């Protein structure tokens, strides 16, 4: 297995090659969607590059979302998003089971708090039917109260969506990228695209690490997809960052919430939810704030106050629990209710823009769709081949963890030595992450791979030990 992963210095070239340093396809953006596309490209005998301006995969929108594996029941019927979310849910659920990505099918309840919301539930059920989802059902206040005894007073009923699930948002893009890199895709990090020049044979990308030549180009740059698109001469869509602030409650709050508790959507959008996580915590959020700054992931006093007020109505006891962390993510809003995915045959280019909060669910289906579009632009794919099998470390609280395995510890005592006690992360897990195909290049990257420093003390006790292990492993 030859792995090409670079993070600094000039981009490598193949001296003596007929087309020196020319890739068949380059994917800009190593978030969950870009990584999924790269994974699909890895099935074919192509010279493929996956590049990102950050120092890690999944370092933008992908790392800070609500981590829900959607059914697509509430998508706009007939839209591209509706189709890709529906197909992507099946693909990702199967892939997660195959590779060990933690998923819990907890189901969702859209809770009606007034008569107008209650009247909207049958329409939402009909919408789910039009989207091909037929398992939703209406439940009355008594059943709702029995299912969620900690709900606040005044809930009148709900629409149950039993197949909504929670998933690990960090392991998913890492799995896609790892499988792609092991199959021969070149991953270049800290590689920001500054300009693009096209000609009859493809594109020359001017990057922060030097030029990169590619025959075909896929733009999966998330918040910056519109800027990349303009470098190709288009002005089709604009990305407005939509900030979502979230609050993470301690694991002791987990027994308060059995389902993903969704609001009934209104004119202002989907609103604030309460949901369990695969890590054993409870999420409250997100806000939806239109910003101008694509880097503003700060949490604000006003945002957190809004979330607390919403949470107090949904699950009042939640506000008595300890807060583990707060964070904010930016979604790529375009003012359109659908994805902005478009092929340009004359340019050998596919734009993948406007991928919002459903992008995690739809990622694998988007990968398949982009392959069809690349073929339509003239890329010769030939026959696909199987990818090397992959098993990811499980970060899910409801799944087997190394510190609980006597057999694993007997084989390797490092799995029995806890470093992060809040999250029960062992020296063996940290070692494995630091020596993996795509290792972390920051402590935050290590946290997303192991949960170390992600618990109730936020690294107060384990921070020094985790940092020492990280520094020891750095070249």
PDB file of N, CA, C and O in Angstrom, residues 411-460:
ATOM      1  N   UNK A 411      -3.880  -8.719  24.909  1.00  0.00           N
ATOM      2  CA  UNK A 411      -3.026  -8.743  23.725  1.00  0.00           C
ATOM      3  C   UNK A 411      -2.124  -7.511  23.669  1.00  0.00           C
ATOM      4  O   UNK A 411      -0.978  -7.583  23.220  1.00  0.00           O
ATOM      5  N   UNK A 412      -2.675  -6.372  24.104  1.00  0.00           N
ATOM      6  CA  UNK A 412      -1.924  -5.117  24.062  1.00  0.00           C
ATOM      7  C   UNK A 412      -2.319  -4.281  25.276  1.00  0.00           C
ATOM      8  O   UNK A 412      -3.373  -3.640  25.281  1.00  0.00           O
ATOM      9  N   UNK A 413      -1.504  -4.251  26.317  1.00  0.00           N
ATOM     10  CA  UNK A 413      -1.859  -3.540  27.559  1.00  0.00           C
ATOM     11  C   UNK A 413      -2.107  -2.040  27.375  1.00  0.00           C
ATOM     12  O   UNK A 413      -2.715  -1.408  28.240  1.00  0.00           O
ATOM     13  N   UNK A 414      -1.627  -1.472  26.271  1.00  0.00           N
ATOM     14  CA  UNK A 414      -1.859  -0.045  26.040  1.00  0.00           C
ATOM     15  C   UNK A 414      -3.352   0.281  25.962  1.00  0.00           C
ATOM     16  O   UNK A 414      -3.757   1.410  26.239  1.00  0.00           O
ATOM     17  N   UNK A 415      -4.175  -0.706  25.574  1.00  0.00           N
ATOM     18  CA  UNK A 415      -5.624  -0.491  25.523  1.00  0.00           C
ATOM     19  C   UNK A 415      -6.260  -0.543  26.916  1.00  0.00           C
ATOM     20  O   UNK A 415      -7.460  -0.290  27.049  1.00  0.00           O
ATOM     21  N   UNK A 416      -5.478  -0.858  27.902  1.00  0.00           N
ATOM     22  CA  UNK A 416      -5.990  -0.859  29.267  1.00  0.00           C
ATOM     23  C   UNK A 416      -5.483   0.303  30.100  1.00  0.00           C
ATOM     24  O   UNK A 416      -5.781   0.391  31.289  1.00  0.00           O
ATOM     25  N   UNK A 417      -4.736   1.209  29.461  1.00  0.00           N
ATOM     26  CA  UNK A 417      -4.180   2.360  30.165  1.00  0.00           C
ATOM     27  C   UNK A 417      -4.945   3.611  29.764  1.00  0.00           C
ATOM     28  O   UNK A 417      -4.782   4.119  28.651  1.00  0.00           O
ATOM     29  N   UNK A 418      -5.793   4.092  30.666  1.00  0.00           N
ATOM     30  CA  UNK A 418      -6.592   5.270  30.356  1.00  0.00           C
ATOM     31  C   UNK A 418      -5.739   6.532  30.427  1.00  0.00           C
ATOM     32  O   UNK A 418      -4.951   6.720  31.345  1.00  0.00           O
ATOM     33  N   UNK A 419      -5.931   7.389  29.437  1.00  0.00           N
ATOM     34  CA  UNK A 419      -5.303   8.701  29.433  1.00  0.00           C
ATOM     35  C   UNK A 419      -6.355   9.772  29.698  1.00  0.00           C
ATOM     36  O   UNK A 419      -6.177  10.636  30.553  1.00  0.00           O
ATOM     37  N   UNK A 420      -7.460   9.696  28.962  1.00  0.00           N
ATOM     38  CA  UNK A 420      -8.582  10.619  29.166  1.00  0.00           C
ATOM     39  C   UNK A 420      -9.671   9.864  29.915  1.00  0.00           C
ATOM     40  O   UNK A 420     -10.346   9.001  29.336  1.00  0.00           O
ATOM     41  N   UNK A 421      -9.842  10.160  31.186  1.00  0.00           N
ATOM     42  CA  UNK A 421     -10.789   9.409  32.003  1.00  0.00           C
ATOM     43  C   UNK A 421     -12.238   9.809  31.730  1.00  0.00           C
ATOM     44  O   UNK A 421     -13.138   8.985  31.844  1.00  0.00           O
ATOM     45  N   UNK A 422     -12.479  11.058  31.389  1.00  0.00           N
ATOM     46  CA  UNK A 422     -13.862  11.481  31.106  1.00  0.00           C
ATOM     47  C   UNK A 422     -14.453  10.681  29.955  1.00  0.00           C
ATOM     48  O   UNK A 422     -15.622  10.263  29.995  1.00  0.00           O
ATOM     49  N   UNK A 423     -13.662  10.465  28.908  1.00  0.00           N
ATOM     50  CA  UNK A 423     -14.153   9.776  27.711  1.00  0.00           C
ATOM     51  C   UNK A 423     -13.615   8.355  27.589  1.00  0.00           C
ATOM     52  O   UNK A 423     -13.857   7.686  26.587  1.00  0.00           O
ATOM     53  N   UNK A 424     -12.885   7.896  28.597  1.00  0.00           N
ATOM     54  CA  UNK A 424     -12.328   6.538  28.621  1.00  0.00           C
ATOM     55  C   UNK A 424     -11.500   6.240  27.364  1.00  0.00           C
ATOM     56  O   UNK A 424     -11.702   5.242  26.680  1.00  0.00           O
ATOM     57  N   UNK A 425     -10.567   7.131  27.087  1.00  0.00           N
ATOM     58  CA  UNK A 425      -9.687   6.970  25.931  1.00  0.00           C
ATOM     59  C   UNK A 425      -8.338   6.453  26.404  1.00  0.00           C
ATOM     60  O   UNK A 425      -7.747   6.987  27.352  1.00  0.00           O
ATOM     61  N   UNK A 426      -7.836   5.428  25.739  1.00  0.00           N
ATOM     62  CA  UNK A 426      -6.616   4.754  26.168  1.00  0.00           C
ATOM     63  C   UNK A 426      -5.394   5.189  25.363  1.00  0.00           C
ATOM     64  O   UNK A 426      -5.509   5.772  24.276  1.00  0.00           O
ATOM     65  N   UNK A 427      -4.234   4.862  25.923  1.00  0.00           N
ATOM     66  CA  UNK A 427      -2.977   5.129  25.210  1.00  0.00           C
ATOM     67  C   UNK A 427      -2.952   4.403  23.866  1.00  0.00           C
ATOM     68  O   UNK A 427      -2.425   4.915  22.878  1.00  0.00           O
ATOM     69  N   UNK A 428      -3.512   3.195  23.831  1.00  0.00           N
ATOM     70  CA  UNK A 428      -3.534   2.437  22.580  1.00  0.00           C
ATOM     71  C   UNK A 428      -4.322   3.142  21.493  1.00  0.00           C
ATOM     72  O   UNK A 428      -3.912   3.170  20.323  1.00  0.00           O
ATOM     73  N   UNK A 429      -5.460   3.727  21.848  1.00  0.00           N
ATOM     74  CA  UNK A 429      -6.271   4.438  20.858  1.00  0.00           C
ATOM     75  C   UNK A 429      -5.565   5.686  20.355  1.00  0.00           C
ATOM     76  O   UNK A 429      -5.619   6.005  19.158  1.00  0.00           O
ATOM     77  N   UNK A 430      -4.921   6.402  21.272  1.00  0.00           N
ATOM     78  CA  UNK A 430      -4.191   7.601  20.863  1.00  0.00           C
ATOM     79  C   UNK A 430      -3.012   7.219  19.972  1.00  0.00           C
ATOM     80  O   UNK A 430      -2.754   7.853  18.945  1.00  0.00           O
ATOM     81  N   UNK A 431      -2.301   6.177  20.333  1.00  0.00           N
ATOM     82  CA  UNK A 431      -1.197   5.693  19.496  1.00  0.00           C
ATOM     83  C   UNK A 431      -1.687   5.332  18.104  1.00  0.00           C
ATOM     84  O   UNK A 431      -1.082   5.701  17.088  1.00  0.00           O
ATOM     85  N   UNK A 432      -2.810   4.606  18.039  1.00  0.00           N
ATOM     86  CA  UNK A 432      -3.342   4.194  16.741  1.00  0.00           C
ATOM     87  C   UNK A 432      -3.718   5.396  15.881  1.00  0.00           C
ATOM     88  O   UNK A 432      -3.468   5.405  14.671  1.00  0.00           O
ATOM     89  N   UNK A 433      -4.323   6.400  16.493  1.00  0.00           N
ATOM     90  CA  UNK A 433      -4.709   7.595  15.741  1.00  0.00           C
ATOM     91  C   UNK A 433      -3.490   8.335  15.211  1.00  0.00           C
ATOM     92  O   UNK A 433      -3.477   8.813  14.078  1.00  0.00           O
ATOM     93  N   UNK A 434      -2.445   8.398  16.035  1.00  0.00           N
ATOM     94  CA  UNK A 434      -1.249   9.145  15.657  1.00  0.00           C
ATOM     95  C   UNK A 434      -0.424   8.434  14.594  1.00  0.00           C
ATOM     96  O   UNK A 434       0.423   9.055  13.944  1.00  0.00           O
ATOM     97  N   UNK A 435      -0.652   7.130  14.412  1.00  0.00           N
ATOM     98  CA  UNK A 435       0.086   6.363  13.407  1.00  0.00           C
ATOM     99  C   UNK A 435      -0.826   5.881  12.282  1.00  0.00           C
ATOM    100  O   UNK A 435      -0.441   5.006  11.509  1.00  0.00           O
ATOM    101  N   UNK A 436      -2.017   6.446  12.181  1.00  0.00           N
ATOM    102  CA  UNK A 436      -2.992   6.009  11.188  1.00  0.00           C
ATOM    103  C   UNK A 436      -2.617   6.499   9.792  1.00  0.00           C
ATOM    104  O   UNK A 436      -1.694   7.305   9.612  1.00  0.00           O
ATOM    105  N   UNK A 437      -3.339   6.022   8.799  1.00  0.00           N
ATOM    106  CA  UNK A 437      -3.099   6.435   7.411  1.00  0.00           C
ATOM    107  C   UNK A 437      -3.178   7.951   7.272  1.00  0.00           C
ATOM    108  O   UNK A 437      -2.355   8.574   6.601  1.00  0.00           O
ATOM    109  N   UNK A 438      -4.178   8.561   7.911  1.00  0.00           N
ATOM    110  CA  UNK A 438      -4.310  10.016   7.929  1.00  0.00           C
ATOM    111  C   UNK A 438      -4.248  10.449   9.388  1.00  0.00           C
ATOM    112  O   UNK A 438      -5.266  10.500  10.082  1.00  0.00           O
ATOM    113  N   UNK A 439      -3.064  10.748   9.894  1.00  0.00           N
ATOM    114  CA  UNK A 439      -2.943  11.115  11.309  1.00  0.00           C
ATOM    115  C   UNK A 439      -3.395  12.555  11.534  1.00  0.00           C
ATOM    116  O   UNK A 439      -3.440  13.361  10.600  1.00  0.00           O
ATOM    117  N   UNK A 440      -3.703  12.900  12.769  1.00  0.00           N
ATOM    118  CA  UNK A 440      -4.077  14.285  13.072  1.00  0.00           C
ATOM    119  C   UNK A 440      -2.847  15.186  13.075  1.00  0.00           C
ATOM    120  O   UNK A 440      -1.741  14.750  13.377  1.00  0.00           O
ATOM    121  N   UNK A 441      -3.074  16.449  12.762  1.00  0.00           N
ATOM    122  CA  UNK A 441      -1.990  17.428  12.795  1.00  0.00           C
ATOM    123  C   UNK A 441      -2.246  18.511  13.835  1.00  0.00           C
ATOM    124  O   UNK A 441      -1.577  19.547  13.833  1.00  0.00           O
ATOM    125  N   UNK A 442      -3.215  18.255  14.698  1.00  0.00           N
ATOM    126  CA  UNK A 442      -3.519  19.177  15.796  1.00  0.00           C
ATOM    127  C   UNK A 442      -4.175  18.376  16.906  1.00  0.00           C
ATOM    128  O   UNK A 442      -4.643  17.243  16.701  1.00  0.00           O
ATOM    129  N   UNK A 443      -4.233  18.973  18.088  1.00  0.00           N
ATOM    130  CA  UNK A 443      -4.904  18.315  19.202  1.00  0.00           C
ATOM    131  C   UNK A 443      -6.398  18.175  18.944  1.00  0.00           C
ATOM    132  O   UNK A 443      -7.027  17.203  19.366  1.00  0.00           O
ATOM    133  N   UNK A 444      -6.993  19.151  18.247  1.00  0.00           N
ATOM    134  CA  UNK A 444      -8.406  19.032  17.902  1.00  0.00           C
ATOM    135  C   UNK A 444      -8.631  17.867  16.942  1.00  0.00           C
ATOM    136  O   UNK A 444      -9.629  17.142  17.037  1.00  0.00           O
ATOM    137  N   UNK A 445      -7.709  17.692  16.008  1.00  0.00           N
ATOM    138  CA  UNK A 445      -7.813  16.548  15.106  1.00  0.00           C
ATOM    139  C   UNK A 445      -7.710  15.237  15.851  1.00  0.00           C
ATOM    140  O   UNK A 445      -8.407  14.271  15.538  1.00  0.00           O
ATOM    141  N   UNK A 446      -6.850  15.184  16.867  1.00  0.00           N
ATOM    142  CA  UNK A 446      -6.736  13.985  17.690  1.00  0.00           C
ATOM    143  C   UNK A 446      -8.022  13.750  18.474  1.00  0.00           C
ATOM    144  O   UNK A 446      -8.471  12.602  18.617  1.00  0.00           O
ATOM    145  N   UNK A 447      -8.635  14.819  18.968  1.00  0.00           N
ATOM    146  CA  UNK A 447      -9.907  14.681  19.694  1.00  0.00           C
ATOM    147  C   UNK A 447     -10.993  14.101  18.802  1.00  0.00           C
ATOM    148  O   UNK A 447     -11.775  13.242  19.226  1.00  0.00           O
ATOM    149  N   UNK A 448     -11.050  14.537  17.551  1.00  0.00           N
ATOM    150  CA  UNK A 448     -12.078  14.021  16.647  1.00  0.00           C
ATOM    151  C   UNK A 448     -11.846  12.557  16.283  1.00  0.00           C
ATOM    152  O   UNK A 448     -12.778  11.882  15.853  1.00  0.00           O
ATOM    153  N   UNK A 449     -10.644  12.080  16.460  1.00  0.00           N
ATOM    154  CA  UNK A 449     -10.353  10.681  16.156  1.00  0.00           C
ATOM    155  C   UNK A 449     -10.486   9.764  17.362  1.00  0.00           C
ATOM    156  O   UNK A 449     -10.591   8.550  17.201  1.00  0.00           O
ATOM    157  N   UNK A 450     -10.423  10.329  18.571  1.00  0.00           N
ATOM    158  CA  UNK A 450     -10.387   9.475  19.764  1.00  0.00           C
ATOM    159  C   UNK A 450     -11.353   9.891  20.865  1.00  0.00           C
ATOM    160  O   UNK A 450     -11.623   9.103  21.771  1.00  0.00           O
ATOM    161  N   UNK A 451     -11.840  11.131  20.854  1.00  0.00           N
ATOM    162  CA  UNK A 451     -12.628  11.762  21.922  1.00  0.00           C
ATOM    163  C   UNK A 451     -11.762  12.271  23.065  1.00  0.00           C
ATOM    164  O   UNK A 451     -12.278  12.848  24.025  1.00  0.00           O
ATOM    165  N   UNK A 452     -10.442  12.101  22.998  1.00  0.00           N
ATOM    166  CA  UNK A 452      -9.574  12.593  24.073  1.00  0.00           C
ATOM    167  C   UNK A 452      -9.688  14.103  24.202  1.00  0.00           C
ATOM    168  O   UNK A 452      -9.635  14.816  23.210  1.00  0.00           O
ATOM    169  N   UNK A 453      -9.848  14.584  25.407  1.00  0.00           N
ATOM    170  CA  UNK A 453     -10.038  15.998  25.740  1.00  0.00           C
ATOM    171  C   UNK A 453     -11.433  16.501  25.389  1.00  0.00           C
ATOM    172  O   UNK A 453     -11.677  17.706  25.399  1.00  0.00           O
ATOM    173  N   UNK A 454     -12.364  15.604  25.091  1.00  0.00           N
ATOM    174  CA  UNK A 454     -13.697  16.032  24.687  1.00  0.00           C
ATOM    175  C   UNK A 454     -14.755  15.856  25.758  1.00  0.00           C
ATOM    176  O   UNK A 454     -15.933  16.097  25.491  1.00  0.00           O
ATOM    177  N   UNK A 455     -14.365  15.461  26.957  1.00  0.00           N
ATOM    178  CA  UNK A 455     -15.332  15.164  28.008  1.00  0.00           C
ATOM    179  C   UNK A 455     -15.623  16.337  28.914  1.00  0.00           C
ATOM    180  O   UNK A 455     -15.342  17.497  28.590  1.00  0.00           O
ATOM    181  N   UNK A 456     -16.160  16.040  30.083  1.00  0.00           N
ATOM    182  CA  UNK A 456     -16.661  17.097  30.962  1.00  0.00           C
ATOM    183  C   UNK A 456     -15.566  18.031  31.468  1.00  0.00           C
ATOM    184  O   UNK A 456     -15.833  19.187  31.759  1.00  0.00           O
ATOM    185  N   UNK A 457     -14.332  17.553  31.540  1.00  0.00           N
ATOM    186  CA  UNK A 457     -13.277  18.460  32.023  1.00  0.00           C
ATOM    187  C   UNK A 457     -12.595  19.191  30.875  1.00  0.00           C
ATOM    188  O   UNK A 457     -11.753  20.058  31.130  1.00  0.00           O
ATOM    189  N   UNK A 458     -12.937  18.838  29.617  1.00  0.00           N
ATOM    190  CA  UNK A 458     -12.385  19.511  28.437  1.00  0.00           C
ATOM    191  C   UNK A 458     -10.858  19.572  28.458  1.00  0.00           C
ATOM    192  O   UNK A 458     -10.247  20.572  28.109  1.00  0.00           O
ATOM    193  N   UNK A 459     -10.260  18.480  28.911  1.00  0.00           N
ATOM    194  CA  UNK A 459      -8.803  18.381  28.883  1.00  0.00           C
ATOM    195  C   UNK A 459      -8.089  18.972  30.080  1.00  0.00           C
ATOM    196  O   UNK A 459      -6.855  19.004  30.101  1.00  0.00           O
ATOM    197  N   UNK A 460      -8.829  19.398  31.100  1.00  0.00           N
ATOM    198  CA  UNK A 460      -8.176  20.006  32.271  1.00  0.00           C
ATOM    199  C   UNK A 460      -7.222  19.020  32.943  1.00  0.00           C
ATOM    200  O   UNK A 460      -6.124  19.385  33.356  1.00  0.00           O
TER     201      UNK A 460
END
